[in-house]
Coordinates of C-alpha atoms and ligand atoms in Angstrom, one line a residue:
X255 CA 92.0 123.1 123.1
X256 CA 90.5 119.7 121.2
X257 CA 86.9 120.5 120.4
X258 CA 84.0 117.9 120.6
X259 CA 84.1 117.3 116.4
X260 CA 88.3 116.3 116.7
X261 CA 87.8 114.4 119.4
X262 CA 85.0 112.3 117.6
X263 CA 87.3 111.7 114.6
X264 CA 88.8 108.8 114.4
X265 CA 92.6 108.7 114.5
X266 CA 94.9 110.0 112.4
X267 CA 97.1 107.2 111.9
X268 CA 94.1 105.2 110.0
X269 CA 94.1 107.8 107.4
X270 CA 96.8 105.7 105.4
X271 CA 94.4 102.2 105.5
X272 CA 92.3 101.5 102.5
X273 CA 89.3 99.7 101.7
X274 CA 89.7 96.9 99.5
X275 CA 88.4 97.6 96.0
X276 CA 87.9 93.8 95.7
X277 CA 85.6 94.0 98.3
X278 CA 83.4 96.8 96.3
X279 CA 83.5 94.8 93.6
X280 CA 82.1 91.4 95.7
X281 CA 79.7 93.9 97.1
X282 CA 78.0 94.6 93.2
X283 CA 78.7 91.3 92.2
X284 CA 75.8 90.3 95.4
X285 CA 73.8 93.2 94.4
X286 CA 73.5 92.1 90.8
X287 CA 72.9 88.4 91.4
X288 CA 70.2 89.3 94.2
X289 CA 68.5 91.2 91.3
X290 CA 68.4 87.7 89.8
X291 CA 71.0 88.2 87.4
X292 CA 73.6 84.9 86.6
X293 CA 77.3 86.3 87.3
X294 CA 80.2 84.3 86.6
X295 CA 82.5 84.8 89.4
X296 CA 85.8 85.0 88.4
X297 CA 87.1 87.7 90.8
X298 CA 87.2 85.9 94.0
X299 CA 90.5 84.7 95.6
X300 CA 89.1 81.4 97.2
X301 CA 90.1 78.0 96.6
X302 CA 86.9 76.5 95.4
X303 CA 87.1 73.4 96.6
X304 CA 85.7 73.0 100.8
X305 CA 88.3 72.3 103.6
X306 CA 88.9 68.3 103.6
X307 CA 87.1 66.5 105.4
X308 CA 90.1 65.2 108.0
X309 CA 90.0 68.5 109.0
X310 CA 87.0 68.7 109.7
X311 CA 86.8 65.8 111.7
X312 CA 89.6 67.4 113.8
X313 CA 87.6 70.4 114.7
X314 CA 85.0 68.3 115.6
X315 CA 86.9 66.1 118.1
X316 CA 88.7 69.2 119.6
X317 CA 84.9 70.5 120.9
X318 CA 83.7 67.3 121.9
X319 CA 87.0 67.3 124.0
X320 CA 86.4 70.6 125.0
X321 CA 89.4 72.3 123.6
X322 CA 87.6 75.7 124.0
X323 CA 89.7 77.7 126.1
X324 CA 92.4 80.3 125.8
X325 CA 95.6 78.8 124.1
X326 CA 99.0 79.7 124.9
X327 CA 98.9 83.1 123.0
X328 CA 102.0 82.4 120.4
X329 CA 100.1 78.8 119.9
X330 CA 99.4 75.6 121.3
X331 CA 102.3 72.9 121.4
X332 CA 101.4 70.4 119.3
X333 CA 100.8 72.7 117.0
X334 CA 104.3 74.3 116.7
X335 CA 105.7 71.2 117.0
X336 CA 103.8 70.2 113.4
X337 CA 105.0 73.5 111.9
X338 CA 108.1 72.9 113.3
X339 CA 108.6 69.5 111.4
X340 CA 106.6 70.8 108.1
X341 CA 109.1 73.8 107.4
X342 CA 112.1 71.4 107.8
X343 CA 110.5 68.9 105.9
X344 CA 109.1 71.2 103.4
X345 CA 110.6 74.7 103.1
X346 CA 114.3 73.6 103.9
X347 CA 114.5 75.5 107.5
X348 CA 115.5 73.6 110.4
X349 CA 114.3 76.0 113.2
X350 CA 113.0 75.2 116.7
X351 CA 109.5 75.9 117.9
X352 CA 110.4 78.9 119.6
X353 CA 111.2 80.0 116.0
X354 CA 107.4 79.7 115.3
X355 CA 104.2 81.8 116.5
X356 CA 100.7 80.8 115.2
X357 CA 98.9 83.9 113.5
X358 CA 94.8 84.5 112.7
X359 CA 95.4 84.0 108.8
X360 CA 98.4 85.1 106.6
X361 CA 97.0 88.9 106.4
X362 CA 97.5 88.9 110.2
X363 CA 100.6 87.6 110.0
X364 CA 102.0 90.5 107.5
X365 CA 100.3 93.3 109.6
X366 CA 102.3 92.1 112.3
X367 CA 105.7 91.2 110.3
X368 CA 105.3 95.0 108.8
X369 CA 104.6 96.1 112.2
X370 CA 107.7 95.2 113.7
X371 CA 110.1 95.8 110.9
X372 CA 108.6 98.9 109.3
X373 CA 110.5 102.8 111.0
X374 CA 108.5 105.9 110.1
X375 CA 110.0 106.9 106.9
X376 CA 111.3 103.8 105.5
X377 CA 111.0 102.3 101.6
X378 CA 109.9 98.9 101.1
X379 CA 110.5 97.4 97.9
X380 CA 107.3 95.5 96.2
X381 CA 107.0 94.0 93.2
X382 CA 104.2 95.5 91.3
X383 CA 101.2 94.6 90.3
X384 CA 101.1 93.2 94.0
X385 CA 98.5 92.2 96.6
X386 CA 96.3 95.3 97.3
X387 CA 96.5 94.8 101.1
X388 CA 100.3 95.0 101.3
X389 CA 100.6 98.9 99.9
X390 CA 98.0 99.6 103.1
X391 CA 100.1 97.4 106.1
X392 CA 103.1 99.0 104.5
X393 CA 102.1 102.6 104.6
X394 CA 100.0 101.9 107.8
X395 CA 102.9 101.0 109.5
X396 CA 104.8 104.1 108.6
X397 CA 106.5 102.9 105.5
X398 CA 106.4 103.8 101.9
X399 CA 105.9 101.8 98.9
X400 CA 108.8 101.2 96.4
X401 CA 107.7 99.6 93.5
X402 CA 109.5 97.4 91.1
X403 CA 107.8 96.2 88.2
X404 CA 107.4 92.5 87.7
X405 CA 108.1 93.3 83.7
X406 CA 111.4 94.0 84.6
X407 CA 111.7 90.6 86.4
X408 CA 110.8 88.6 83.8
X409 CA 113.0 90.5 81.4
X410 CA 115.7 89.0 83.5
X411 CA 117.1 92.6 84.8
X412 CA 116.2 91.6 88.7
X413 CA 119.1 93.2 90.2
X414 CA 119.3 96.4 88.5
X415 CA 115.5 96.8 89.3
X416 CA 116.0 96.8 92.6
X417 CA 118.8 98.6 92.3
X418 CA 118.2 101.1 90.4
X419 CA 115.2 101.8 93.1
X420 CA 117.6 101.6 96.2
X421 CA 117.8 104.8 98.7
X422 CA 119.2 105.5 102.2
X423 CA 115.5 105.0 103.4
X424 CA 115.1 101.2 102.1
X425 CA 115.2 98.5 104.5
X426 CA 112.6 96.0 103.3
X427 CA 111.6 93.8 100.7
X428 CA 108.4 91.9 100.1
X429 CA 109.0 89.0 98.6
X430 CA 105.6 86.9 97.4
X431 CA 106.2 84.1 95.1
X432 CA 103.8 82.4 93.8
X433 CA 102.9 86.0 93.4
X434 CA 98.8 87.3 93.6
X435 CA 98.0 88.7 91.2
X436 CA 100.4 88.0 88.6
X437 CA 100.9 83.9 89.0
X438 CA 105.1 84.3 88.7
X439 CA 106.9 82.2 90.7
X440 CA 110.7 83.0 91.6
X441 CA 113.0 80.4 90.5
X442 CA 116.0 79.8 92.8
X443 CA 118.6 81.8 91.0
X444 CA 116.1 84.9 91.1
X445 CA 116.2 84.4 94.9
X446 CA 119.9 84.0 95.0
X447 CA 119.9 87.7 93.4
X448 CA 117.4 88.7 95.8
X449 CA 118.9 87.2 98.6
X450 CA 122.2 88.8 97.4
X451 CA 120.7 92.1 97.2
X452 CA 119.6 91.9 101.0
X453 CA 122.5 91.0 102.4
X454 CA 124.7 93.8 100.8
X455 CA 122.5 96.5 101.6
X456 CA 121.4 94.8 105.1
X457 CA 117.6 94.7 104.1
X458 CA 114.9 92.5 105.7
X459 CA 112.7 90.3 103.7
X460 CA 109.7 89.8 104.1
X461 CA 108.5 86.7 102.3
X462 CA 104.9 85.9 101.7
X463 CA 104.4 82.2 101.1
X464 CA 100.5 82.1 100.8
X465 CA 100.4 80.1 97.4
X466 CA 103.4 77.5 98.6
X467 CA 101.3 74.9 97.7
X468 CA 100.1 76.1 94.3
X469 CA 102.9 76.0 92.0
X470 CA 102.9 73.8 88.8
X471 CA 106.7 73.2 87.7
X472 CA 109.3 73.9 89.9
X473 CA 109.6 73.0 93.9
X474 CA 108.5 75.7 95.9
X475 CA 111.6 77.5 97.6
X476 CA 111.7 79.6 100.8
X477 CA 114.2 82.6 100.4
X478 CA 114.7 81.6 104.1
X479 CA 116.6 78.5 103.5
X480 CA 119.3 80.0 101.6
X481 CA 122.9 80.7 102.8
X482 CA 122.6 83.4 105.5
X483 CA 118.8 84.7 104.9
X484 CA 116.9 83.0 108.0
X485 CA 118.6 85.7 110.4
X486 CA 117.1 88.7 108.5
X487 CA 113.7 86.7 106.8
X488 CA 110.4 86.9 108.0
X489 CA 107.9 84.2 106.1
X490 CA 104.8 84.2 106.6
X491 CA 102.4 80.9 105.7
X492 CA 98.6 80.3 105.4
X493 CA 96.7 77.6 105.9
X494 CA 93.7 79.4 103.5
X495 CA 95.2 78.4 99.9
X496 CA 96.9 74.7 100.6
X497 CA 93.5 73.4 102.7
X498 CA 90.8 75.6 101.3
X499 CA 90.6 77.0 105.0
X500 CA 90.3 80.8 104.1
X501 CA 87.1 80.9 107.2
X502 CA 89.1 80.0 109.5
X503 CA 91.5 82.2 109.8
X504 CA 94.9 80.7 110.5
X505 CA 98.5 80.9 109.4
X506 CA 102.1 81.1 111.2
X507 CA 105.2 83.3 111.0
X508 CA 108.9 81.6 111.3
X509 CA 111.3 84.0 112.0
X510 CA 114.7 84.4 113.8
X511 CA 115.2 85.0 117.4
X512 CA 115.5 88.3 116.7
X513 CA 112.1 88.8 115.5
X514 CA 110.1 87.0 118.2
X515 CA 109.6 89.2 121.0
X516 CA 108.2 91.8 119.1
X517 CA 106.0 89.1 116.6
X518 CA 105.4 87.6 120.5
X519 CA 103.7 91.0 121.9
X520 CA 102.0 91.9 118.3
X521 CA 99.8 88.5 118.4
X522 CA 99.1 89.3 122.3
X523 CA 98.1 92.5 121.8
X524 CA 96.1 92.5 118.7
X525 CA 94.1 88.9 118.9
X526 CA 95.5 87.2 122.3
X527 CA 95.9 83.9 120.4
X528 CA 93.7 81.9 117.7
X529 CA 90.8 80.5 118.1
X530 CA 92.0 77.0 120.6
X531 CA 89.8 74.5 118.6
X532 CA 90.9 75.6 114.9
X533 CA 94.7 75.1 116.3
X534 CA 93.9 71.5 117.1
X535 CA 92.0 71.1 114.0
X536 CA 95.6 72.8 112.1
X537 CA 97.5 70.0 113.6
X538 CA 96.0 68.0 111.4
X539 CA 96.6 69.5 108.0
X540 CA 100.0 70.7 109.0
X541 CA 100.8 66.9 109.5
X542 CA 98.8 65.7 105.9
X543 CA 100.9 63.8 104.3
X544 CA 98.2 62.3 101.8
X545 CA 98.2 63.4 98.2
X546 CA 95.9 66.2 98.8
X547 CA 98.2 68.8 97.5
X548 CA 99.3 67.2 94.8
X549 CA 95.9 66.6 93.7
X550 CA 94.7 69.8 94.2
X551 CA 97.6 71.5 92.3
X552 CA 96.0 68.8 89.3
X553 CA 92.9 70.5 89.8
X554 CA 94.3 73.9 89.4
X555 CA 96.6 72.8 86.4
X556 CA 93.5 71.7 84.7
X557 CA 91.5 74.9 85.1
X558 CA 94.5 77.1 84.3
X559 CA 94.9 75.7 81.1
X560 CA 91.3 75.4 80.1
X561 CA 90.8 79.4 81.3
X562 CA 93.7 80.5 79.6
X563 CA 93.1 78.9 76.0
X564 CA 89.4 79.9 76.3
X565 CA 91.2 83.8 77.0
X566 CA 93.5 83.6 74.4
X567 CA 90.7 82.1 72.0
X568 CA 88.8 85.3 73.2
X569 CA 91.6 87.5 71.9
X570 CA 93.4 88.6 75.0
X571 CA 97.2 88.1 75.9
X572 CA 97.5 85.5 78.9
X573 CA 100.4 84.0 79.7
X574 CA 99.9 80.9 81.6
X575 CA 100.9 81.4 85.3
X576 CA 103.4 79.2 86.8
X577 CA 101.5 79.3 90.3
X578 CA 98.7 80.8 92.4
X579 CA 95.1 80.6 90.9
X580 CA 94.8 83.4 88.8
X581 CA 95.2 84.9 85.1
X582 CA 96.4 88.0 84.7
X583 CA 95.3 88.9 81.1
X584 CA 96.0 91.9 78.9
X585 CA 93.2 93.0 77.8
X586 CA 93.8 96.3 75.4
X587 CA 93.5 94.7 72.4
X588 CA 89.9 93.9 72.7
X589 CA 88.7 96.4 75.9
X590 CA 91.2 99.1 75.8
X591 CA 93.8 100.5 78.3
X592 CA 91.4 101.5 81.2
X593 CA 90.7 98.3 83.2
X594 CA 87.9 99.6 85.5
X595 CA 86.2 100.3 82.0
X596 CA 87.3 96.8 81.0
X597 CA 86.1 95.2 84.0
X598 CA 83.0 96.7 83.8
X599 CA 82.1 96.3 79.8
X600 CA 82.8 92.4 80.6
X601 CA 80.6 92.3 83.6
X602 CA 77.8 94.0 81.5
X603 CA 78.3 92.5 78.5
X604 CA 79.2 88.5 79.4
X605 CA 78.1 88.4 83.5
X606 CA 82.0 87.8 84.0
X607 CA 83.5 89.1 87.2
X608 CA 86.6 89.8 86.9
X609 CA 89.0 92.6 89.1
X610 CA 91.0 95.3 87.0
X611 CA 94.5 95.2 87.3
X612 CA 94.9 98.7 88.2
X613 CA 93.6 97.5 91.7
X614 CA 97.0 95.9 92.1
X615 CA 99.0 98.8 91.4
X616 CA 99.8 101.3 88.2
X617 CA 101.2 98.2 86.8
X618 CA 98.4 95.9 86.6
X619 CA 96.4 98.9 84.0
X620 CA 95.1 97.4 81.0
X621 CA 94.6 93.7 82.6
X622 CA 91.9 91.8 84.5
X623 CA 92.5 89.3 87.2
X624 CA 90.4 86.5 86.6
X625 CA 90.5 83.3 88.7
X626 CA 90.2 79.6 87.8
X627 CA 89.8 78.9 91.5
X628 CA 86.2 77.8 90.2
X629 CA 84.0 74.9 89.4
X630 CA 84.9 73.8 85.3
X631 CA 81.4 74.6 84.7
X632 CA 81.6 78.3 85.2
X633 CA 85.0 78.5 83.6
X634 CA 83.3 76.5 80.5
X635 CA 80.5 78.9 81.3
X636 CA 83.0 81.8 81.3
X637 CA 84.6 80.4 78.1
X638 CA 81.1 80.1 75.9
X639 CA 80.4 84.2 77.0
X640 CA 83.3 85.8 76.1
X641 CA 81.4 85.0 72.7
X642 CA 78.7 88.0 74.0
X643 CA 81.4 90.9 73.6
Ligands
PLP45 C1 99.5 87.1 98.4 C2 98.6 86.8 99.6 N1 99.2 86.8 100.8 C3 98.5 86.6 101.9 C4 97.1 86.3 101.8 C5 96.4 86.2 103.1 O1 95.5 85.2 103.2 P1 94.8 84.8 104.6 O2 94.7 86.1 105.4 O3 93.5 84.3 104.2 O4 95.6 83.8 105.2 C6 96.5 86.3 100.6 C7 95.0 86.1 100.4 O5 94.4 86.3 99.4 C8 97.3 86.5 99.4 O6 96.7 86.5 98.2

């Protein structure tokens, strides 16, 4: 018979769920400034600019016309119907509105793509270093992590890397380009091979479009427009990184027919709809067509290259990133191998916060993530302290 002490333990199935280290870290970074200490924060994952102010304006007229009740729980109309026209317009799908549901942010939006794809048992193939959540969603949804090293990628070797990690037990890959932490971007023959890969092994992808907006060179390119991958792709967008709206927690899933149902009863039963007013704000960034992206990806540009001379004036290896908002730099030469060592010698020595690239995975050991998502003061700031070490 259960005793009292199992029964007041949580459940079992939460074992798997971590705690995000980035988190700790934002937790000491406080900790030290309340001390009165100046931190340079370049750990965050923020855009640094606030949400515009047309969107704004939008959440403003949707209270005053009392837009405050329960929504439709897969989202409002005009909502869907502004996604609907965006991912045809922008990400090559032409899909209906049925096709769409409306999600509380893009981290909801993978819980509940993993959460109807993922069998007990089965392999999903990440690139690594990847986005710390995605190892938890993954394994708390009964799956285990495959990990294919973005090294090999950019060697040009994409197919026989995944590959060469293929078993009976694999039936998903996460695709997430631009890619946190690492800032590559897939061009479209890398998702051709990826795409191919799918298909002849019959794998679903799940594609994580977060930084859509934040790419420098190329057009950004949604695996699910090519030949044949909308049947077996789930993407998942954010409305966080393109409108600085990280607060207020909204993004969307597109996905086959298939898929919906399931998607359907996972945003029922976890959050029963977003918030009604920040959908009718959304309408309005989902139909922006001002040069606010563009402009922003100028902004970013600018800081990317200023941060990654200053790094590479500093010693360290950085490469720069071809999207997202982040450097990924080696580090050994100057703080050796162990990157929680190196994170912390920087923070003590220079007041920069960075987050070790172990964080994101065996992979990321022996860099720092550091993000020019930040005012060019503190990266000047940043720049003028690596001087300290
Ligand atoms: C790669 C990636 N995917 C998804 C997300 C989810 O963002 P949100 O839940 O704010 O929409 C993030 C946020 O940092 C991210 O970096």
């Amino acid at each position: 018979m259960l005793n009292e002490i199992t029964l007041l333990h949580p459940a079992r199935r939460t074992d798997s769920l971590g705690f995000s280290d980035i988190v700790k870290i934002r937790n000491r970074v406080f900790a030290m400034k309340q001390s009165g200490m100046s931190i340079l924060q370049l750990e965050g994952g923020e855009p640094f600019a606030p949400t515009p102010d047309f969107v704004k304006e939008a959440m403003k007229r949707a209270l005053d016309e009392n837009q405050t009740r329960y929504a439709a729980s897969s989202g409002i109309a005009p909502l869907l119907e502004a996604i609907r026209a965006k991912l045809a317009e922008r990400n090559g799908l032409n899909i209906t509105t049925e096709q769409v549901i409306v999600t509380a942010g893009g981290m909801h939006a993978l819980f509940c793509a993993f959460q109807a794809t993922v069998n007990e048992g089965d392999e999903v193939l990440l690139f690594s270093p990847y986005w710390t959540p995605i190892r938890d969603l993954v394994a708390y949804a009964g799956g285990k992590p495959t990990l294919v090293p973005w090294e090999e990628v950019r060697n040009g070797s994409l197919t026989e890397a995944l590959e060469s990690r293929l078993t009976g037990r694999t039936r998903i890959i996460y695709v997430n380009s631009p890619a946190n932490p690492t800032g590559d971007v897939l061009t479209r023959s890398q998702l051709e091979e990826i795409a191919r890969f799918a298909t002849t092994n019959n794998l679903v992808v799940i594609s994580d479009e977060a930084y859509e907006d934040v790419v420098y060179d190329d057009p950004h390119i949604s695996i699910a427009s090519l030949p044949e991958m909308f049947s077996r792709t789930i993407s998942v967008f954010t409305l966080s990184k393109s409108y600085s709206m990280t607060g207020w927690r909204i993004g969307y899933i597109a996905a086959d027919d298939r898929w919906m149902e399931v998607l359907r009863k996972l945003v029922l039963n976890s959050v029963n709809g977003v918030s009604t007013p920040t959908q009718y704000a959304t309408v309005a960034a989902i139909s922006d067509r001002s040069t606010h992206l563009a402009k922003m990806r100028d902004e970013y540009r600018l800081r990317r290259d200023l941060l990654c001379k200053g790094v590479s004036d500093a010693g360290f290896g950085c490469v720069p990133p071809r999207g997202a908002f982040y450097l990924f730099a080696d580090v050994r030469s100057r703080l050796g191998s162990d990157s929680w060592k190196a994170m912390n010698e920087l923070l003590e020595k220079t007041g920069i916060a960075t987050v070790p690239g172990v964080v994101f995975g065996p992979h990321g050991e022996g860099h720092l993530r550091m993000s020019y998502s930040n005012p060019i003061e503190t990266i000047e700031a940043a720049i003028a302290a690596f001087k300290k070490l």
